[in-house]
Coordinates of C-alpha atoms and ligand atoms in Angstrom, one line a residue:
M1 CA -31.1 -29.3 14.1
A2 CA -29.5 -25.8 15.4
Q3 CA -32.0 -22.9 15.0
V4 CA -30.1 -20.0 13.7
P5 CA -31.4 -16.5 15.2
G6 CA -32.0 -13.9 12.3
I7 CA -30.4 -10.2 12.5
R8 CA -32.9 -7.5 11.0
L9 CA -31.6 -5.4 8.5
N10 CA -32.0 -1.6 8.5
D11 CA -34.5 -2.7 4.8
G12 CA -36.8 -4.7 7.3
H13 CA -35.3 -8.5 5.9
T14 CA -33.9 -10.7 8.0
I15 CA -30.2 -12.2 7.5
P16 CA -29.7 -15.9 9.2
Q17 CA -26.9 -14.9 11.8
L18 CA -24.7 -17.9 11.0
G19 CA -24.5 -19.1 7.2
F20 CA -22.0 -20.9 4.9
G21 CA -19.2 -19.4 3.1
V22 CA -17.7 -21.3 0.0
W23 CA -14.4 -19.4 -1.0
Q24 CA -12.1 -21.5 -2.3
V25 CA -14.4 -24.7 -2.9
P26 CA -14.0 -25.4 -6.6
D27 CA -17.5 -25.5 -8.5
D28 CA -17.6 -29.3 -8.7
E29 CA -17.3 -29.9 -4.9
V30 CA -19.5 -26.6 -4.1
V31 CA -22.6 -28.4 -4.8
T32 CA -21.8 -31.5 -1.8
A33 CA -20.3 -29.1 0.4
V34 CA -23.8 -26.7 0.5
G35 CA -25.7 -29.8 0.1
T36 CA -24.2 -31.1 3.4
A37 CA -24.7 -27.7 5.0
L38 CA -28.4 -27.5 3.9
A39 CA -28.9 -30.9 5.6
A40 CA -27.1 -29.4 8.4
G41 CA -29.7 -26.8 8.8
Y42 CA -27.5 -24.2 6.9
R43 CA -30.3 -21.8 5.2
S44 CA -27.5 -19.0 4.3
I45 CA -24.6 -19.5 1.7
D46 CA -22.0 -16.9 0.8
T47 CA -20.6 -16.9 -2.6
A48 CA -19.5 -14.3 -5.4
A49 CA -18.6 -14.4 -8.9
I50 CA -14.8 -14.7 -8.4
Y51 CA -15.4 -17.4 -5.9
G52 CA -16.4 -19.6 -9.6
N53 CA -18.5 -21.5 -7.7
E54 CA -22.0 -20.0 -8.4
R55 CA -23.3 -22.6 -10.7
G56 CA -22.5 -25.3 -8.7
A57 CA -24.1 -23.2 -5.7
G58 CA -27.0 -22.8 -7.3
I59 CA -27.2 -26.6 -8.5
A60 CA -27.2 -27.4 -4.8
I61 CA -29.9 -24.9 -3.8
A62 CA -32.1 -26.6 -6.4
E63 CA -31.7 -29.9 -5.4
S64 CA -32.1 -29.3 -1.9
G65 CA -36.3 -29.1 -2.7
L66 CA -36.1 -26.6 -0.3
P67 CA -38.5 -23.6 -0.6
R68 CA -36.5 -20.4 -2.4
E69 CA -38.2 -18.2 0.7
Q70 CA -36.5 -20.3 3.1
L71 CA -33.1 -19.7 1.9
Y72 CA -31.0 -16.9 2.1
V73 CA -28.7 -16.1 -0.8
T74 CA -25.8 -13.9 -0.6
T75 CA -23.1 -12.8 -3.7
K76 CA -20.8 -10.2 -5.0
L77 CA -19.5 -8.2 -7.5
W78 CA -16.0 -8.5 -8.3
N79 CA -13.2 -5.5 -8.7
H80 CA -13.4 -5.4 -12.4
D81 CA -17.1 -5.2 -13.1
Q82 CA -17.5 -2.0 -10.9
G83 CA -19.0 1.1 -12.4
H84 CA -22.6 1.5 -13.0
D85 CA -23.3 -0.4 -16.6
S86 CA -21.0 -3.2 -15.7
A87 CA -22.2 -3.7 -12.6
L88 CA -26.1 -4.2 -13.7
R89 CA -24.5 -6.6 -16.6
A90 CA -22.2 -8.9 -14.3
F91 CA -25.6 -9.2 -11.8
D92 CA -27.2 -10.2 -14.6
A93 CA -24.5 -13.3 -15.2
S94 CA -24.3 -13.9 -11.4
L95 CA -28.4 -14.5 -11.4
E96 CA -28.0 -16.5 -14.5
R97 CA -25.0 -18.9 -13.2
L98 CA -26.6 -19.2 -9.8
G99 CA -30.4 -20.1 -11.6
L100 CA -31.9 -17.5 -9.3
E101 CA -34.9 -15.0 -10.0
Y102 CA -33.2 -12.8 -7.0
V103 CA -30.5 -12.8 -4.5
D104 CA -31.3 -11.7 -0.9
L105 CA -27.9 -9.7 -0.9
Y106 CA -25.7 -8.4 -3.7
L107 CA -22.2 -7.0 -2.2
I108 CA -19.7 -4.8 -3.7
H109 CA -16.9 -7.2 -3.0
W110 CA -13.8 -4.4 -2.1
P111 CA -14.2 -0.8 -2.3
V112 CA -10.7 -0.3 -4.4
P113 CA -10.3 3.2 -4.0
A114 CA -8.1 3.5 -6.5
R115 CA -10.0 2.9 -9.3
D116 CA -12.8 5.1 -7.6
A117 CA -16.1 3.5 -8.8
Y118 CA -17.8 2.3 -6.0
V119 CA -20.5 5.2 -5.7
D120 CA -21.2 4.5 -9.4
T121 CA -21.6 1.1 -8.6
W122 CA -23.6 1.5 -5.9
R123 CA -26.1 3.6 -7.7
A124 CA -26.7 0.3 -10.0
F125 CA -27.1 -1.6 -7.0
E126 CA -29.7 0.6 -5.9
K127 CA -31.4 0.2 -9.0
I128 CA -31.2 -3.5 -8.6
R129 CA -32.8 -3.0 -5.3
A130 CA -35.5 -1.6 -6.7
D131 CA -36.3 -3.7 -9.1
G132 CA -36.4 -6.4 -6.4
R133 CA -33.6 -8.7 -8.1
A134 CA -31.7 -8.2 -5.0
R135 CA -33.7 -8.1 -1.9
S136 CA -30.8 -5.8 0.5
I137 CA -27.7 -4.6 -1.0
G138 CA -24.2 -3.8 0.9
V139 CA -20.5 -4.0 0.8
S140 CA -17.5 -5.6 1.8
N141 CA -13.9 -4.7 3.0
F142 CA -15.4 -1.0 2.7
H143 CA -13.7 1.1 5.8
V144 CA -15.1 4.2 7.6
P145 CA -13.7 7.0 4.6
H146 CA -15.7 4.4 1.7
L147 CA -18.9 4.4 4.1
R148 CA -19.0 8.1 4.7
R149 CA -18.7 8.7 1.1
L150 CA -21.6 6.3 0.4
L151 CA -23.7 7.6 2.6
A152 CA -22.7 11.4 1.8
E153 CA -23.2 10.6 -2.3
T154 CA -26.2 8.2 -2.6
D155 CA -29.6 7.3 -1.3
V156 CA -29.6 3.7 -0.1
V157 CA -27.3 3.2 3.3
P158 CA -25.8 -0.5 3.0
A159 CA -27.6 -3.1 4.9
V160 CA -24.4 -5.0 5.5
N161 CA -20.7 -4.5 5.6
Q162 CA -18.8 -8.3 5.1
I163 CA -15.6 -7.3 6.6
E164 CA -12.4 -9.8 8.0
L165 CA -13.3 -9.8 11.6
H166 CA -11.7 -12.5 14.3
P167 CA -10.3 -11.8 18.2
N168 CA -7.0 -11.0 16.1
L169 CA -8.7 -7.9 14.4
P170 CA -12.0 -7.4 16.3
Q171 CA -12.6 -4.1 14.3
A172 CA -13.6 -2.1 17.0
E173 CA -13.8 1.2 15.2
L174 CA -15.9 -0.1 11.8
R175 CA -18.4 -1.9 14.5
A176 CA -19.2 1.0 16.6
F177 CA -19.7 3.3 12.8
H178 CA -21.9 0.7 11.5
T179 CA -24.2 0.6 15.2
E180 CA -24.5 4.3 14.2
H181 CA -25.5 4.0 11.2
G182 CA -27.7 0.8 11.1
I183 CA -25.3 -1.6 9.2
A184 CA -25.2 -4.9 9.5
T185 CA -21.4 -6.5 10.5
E186 CA -21.0 -9.6 8.8
A187 CA -17.6 -11.6 9.8
W188 CA -15.6 -13.3 7.0
S189 CA -12.8 -15.6 7.8
P190 CA -14.3 -16.1 11.0
L191 CA -12.0 -18.5 12.2
A192 CA -9.1 -16.4 10.7
Q193 CA -9.0 -18.9 8.1
G194 CA -7.8 -21.8 10.6
E195 CA -4.8 -19.5 12.1
L196 CA -5.9 -19.2 15.4
L197 CA -7.6 -22.7 16.1
G198 CA -4.4 -23.5 18.3
D199 CA -4.1 -20.8 20.3
A200 CA -3.4 -21.9 23.7
T201 CA -5.9 -19.1 25.6
L202 CA -8.7 -20.1 23.0
A203 CA -8.2 -24.0 23.5
A204 CA -8.7 -22.9 27.7
V205 CA -11.8 -21.2 27.2
A206 CA -12.6 -24.1 24.8
E207 CA -12.0 -26.5 27.2
K208 CA -14.1 -25.2 30.2
H209 CA -17.2 -25.4 27.9
G210 CA -16.8 -28.5 26.6
R211 CA -16.4 -27.4 22.8
S212 CA -14.0 -27.0 20.1
P213 CA -11.9 -24.0 19.3
A214 CA -14.0 -23.0 16.4
Q215 CA -16.9 -23.3 18.4
V216 CA -15.8 -20.9 20.7
L217 CA -14.7 -18.5 17.9
L218 CA -18.0 -18.9 16.3
R219 CA -19.6 -18.5 19.7
W220 CA -17.7 -15.0 20.0
H221 CA -18.9 -14.0 16.8
V222 CA -22.7 -14.5 18.0
Q223 CA -22.8 -12.9 21.0
L224 CA -20.9 -9.8 20.1
G225 CA -23.7 -9.3 17.3
N226 CA -21.9 -10.4 13.8
V227 CA -23.5 -12.5 11.3
V228 CA -21.1 -14.9 10.4
I229 CA -20.0 -17.3 7.7
P230 CA -17.6 -20.0 8.4
K231 CA -16.4 -22.4 5.7
S232 CA -15.3 -25.9 5.7
V233 CA -15.7 -28.9 3.1
T234 CA -15.1 -31.4 5.8
P235 CA -19.3 -32.7 7.3
A236 CA -18.2 -33.2 10.7
R237 CA -17.2 -29.6 11.1
I238 CA -19.8 -28.5 9.0
Q239 CA -22.0 -29.7 11.4
A240 CA -20.1 -28.7 15.1
N241 CA -19.7 -24.9 13.4
I242 CA -23.7 -24.6 13.5
D243 CA -24.3 -25.9 16.7
V244 CA -23.2 -22.6 18.7
F245 CA -26.5 -21.6 20.0
D246 CA -26.5 -24.1 23.2
F247 CA -23.8 -22.3 25.5
E248 CA -22.4 -18.9 26.4
L249 CA -19.5 -17.7 26.9
S250 CA -19.5 -15.5 30.4
A251 CA -17.7 -12.0 30.4
E252 CA -14.7 -13.4 31.5
D253 CA -14.2 -15.7 28.5
V254 CA -14.6 -12.5 26.4
A255 CA -12.3 -10.4 28.5
V256 CA -9.7 -13.3 27.9
L257 CA -10.3 -13.6 24.2
A258 CA -9.6 -10.2 23.9
A259 CA -6.4 -10.3 24.9
L260 CA -5.8 -12.2 20.9
E261 CA -6.0 -9.0 19.5
N262 CA -3.1 -8.2 17.5
G263 CA -4.4 -6.4 14.3
K264 CA -3.0 -9.3 12.2
R265 CA -5.3 -9.8 8.7
V266 CA -5.1 -12.7 7.1
G267 CA -6.5 -10.9 4.2
P268 CA -5.3 -8.0 2.2
D269 CA -5.6 -4.5 3.4
P270 CA -8.9 -2.7 1.8
D271 CA -7.1 0.3 1.6
I272 CA -4.6 -0.8 -0.7
F273 CA -6.0 -3.6 -2.2
N274 CA -6.5 -3.3 -6.3
P275 CA -6.0 -7.2 -7.6
Ligands
NAP301 N1 -15.8 -10.4 1.5 C1 -15.1 -10.9 1.2 O1 -13.7 -10.1 0.5 C2 -14.2 -12.2 1.8 C3 -13.1 -12.8 2.1 C4 -12.8 -14.0 2.5 C5 -13.5 -14.7 2.8 N2 -15.3 -14.4 2.7 C6 -16.1 -15.2 2.9 O2 -16.4 -15.8 4.5 C7 -15.9 -17.0 4.3 C8 -15.1 -17.6 5.5 O3 -13.9 -17.4 5.4 P1 -12.7 -18.6 5.1 O4 -13.0 -19.4 4.0 O5 -11.8 -17.2 4.6 O6 -12.0 -19.0 6.5 P2 -13.2 -19.2 7.8 O7 -14.0 -20.0 7.5 O8 -12.2 -18.5 8.8 O9 -11.7 -20.8 7.7 C9 -11.8 -21.6 6.9 C10 -10.6 -22.9 6.9 O10 -11.0 -23.2 8.6 C11 -11.2 -24.6 8.4 N3 -12.4 -25.0 9.4 C12 -13.5 -24.7 9.4 N4 -14.3 -25.1 10.2 C13 -13.4 -25.7 11.4 C14 -13.2 -26.7 12.3 N5 -14.3 -26.6 12.8 N6 -12.7 -26.9 13.1 C15 -11.0 -26.8 12.2 N7 -11.0 -26.4 11.0 C16 -12.6 -26.0 10.4 C17 -11.4 -25.0 6.9 O11 -10.9 -26.4 6.8 P3 -11.7 -27.2 5.8 O12 -12.5 -26.6 4.4 O13 -10.8 -28.5 5.4 O14 -12.7 -28.3 7.0 C18 -10.9 -24.0 5.9 O15 -9.5 -24.3 6.1 C19 -15.5 -17.4 3.1 O16 -15.7 -19.0 2.7 C20 -16.3 -16.5 2.1 O17 -17.7 -16.8 2.0 C21 -15.0 -13.4 2.4

């Protein structure tokens, strides 16, 4: 079984470098998908209130029989629950759906700058962390100005910023800012939701290593130092996606993949996303 290394966070906790994303997996199907992932060796699950599958993820975790301390569970606060008191209430509801006493990581899902509520929300997150009900707190989809504001106006530096990141969108500016401030970079849609997998440049690197294009992409993330959370409901892919710790991309491979940068997103722009 693959041994997934850990990344140490700025609060002293450790997050597995590779986890299992469950966006777009319905609540009844997520029990099987998470169960398959846990059996394959994944120990980190990335869900969110808006995914509507916290309950199923919690069932799979309970049914696995794995000790809670061996698991790493992330969930996220949805945008309409931003604000101090509403965030506290939404966190309680997430914990109840998951059937857990604490989560390992709680994230503000999007900054939604138009709402201007992420600073108050973060103060609630600081309280949740102080109470020990989230071991670590972080953000998602924050750009540098949003992070700068949190750093200036609140006490706790986010442990993680979970952002869209793949070779089309390598996010050099944000990664440099994270490094400077001790924030871990977590990559969502690490496979660009499958869009990159047919690329000829990627296929050539994959063939050279006798690996699949998805494995090369995930290895690219690992070597960049990202935390990465691929999603799949296909058992063979779930297994293959974690088997990326026994080969290495050369500097030349990495340079070849750098040519895929084109700024293309698969998701919305965080500066304007306000659903
Ligand atoms: N914070 C945020 O705003 C945010 C936004 C988006 C996503 N996320 C998180 O990031 C996770 C991953 O992102 P994502 O789900 O958008 O996309 P992704 O992981 O980049 O790609 C998932 C897609 O790739 C396919 N796939 C997976 N492994 C494959 C393989 N080995 N070979 C070929 N195809 C493969 C999956 O198909 P099958 O499932 O059919 O196998 C699925 O269609 C999400 O599940 C979620 O937890 C967070």
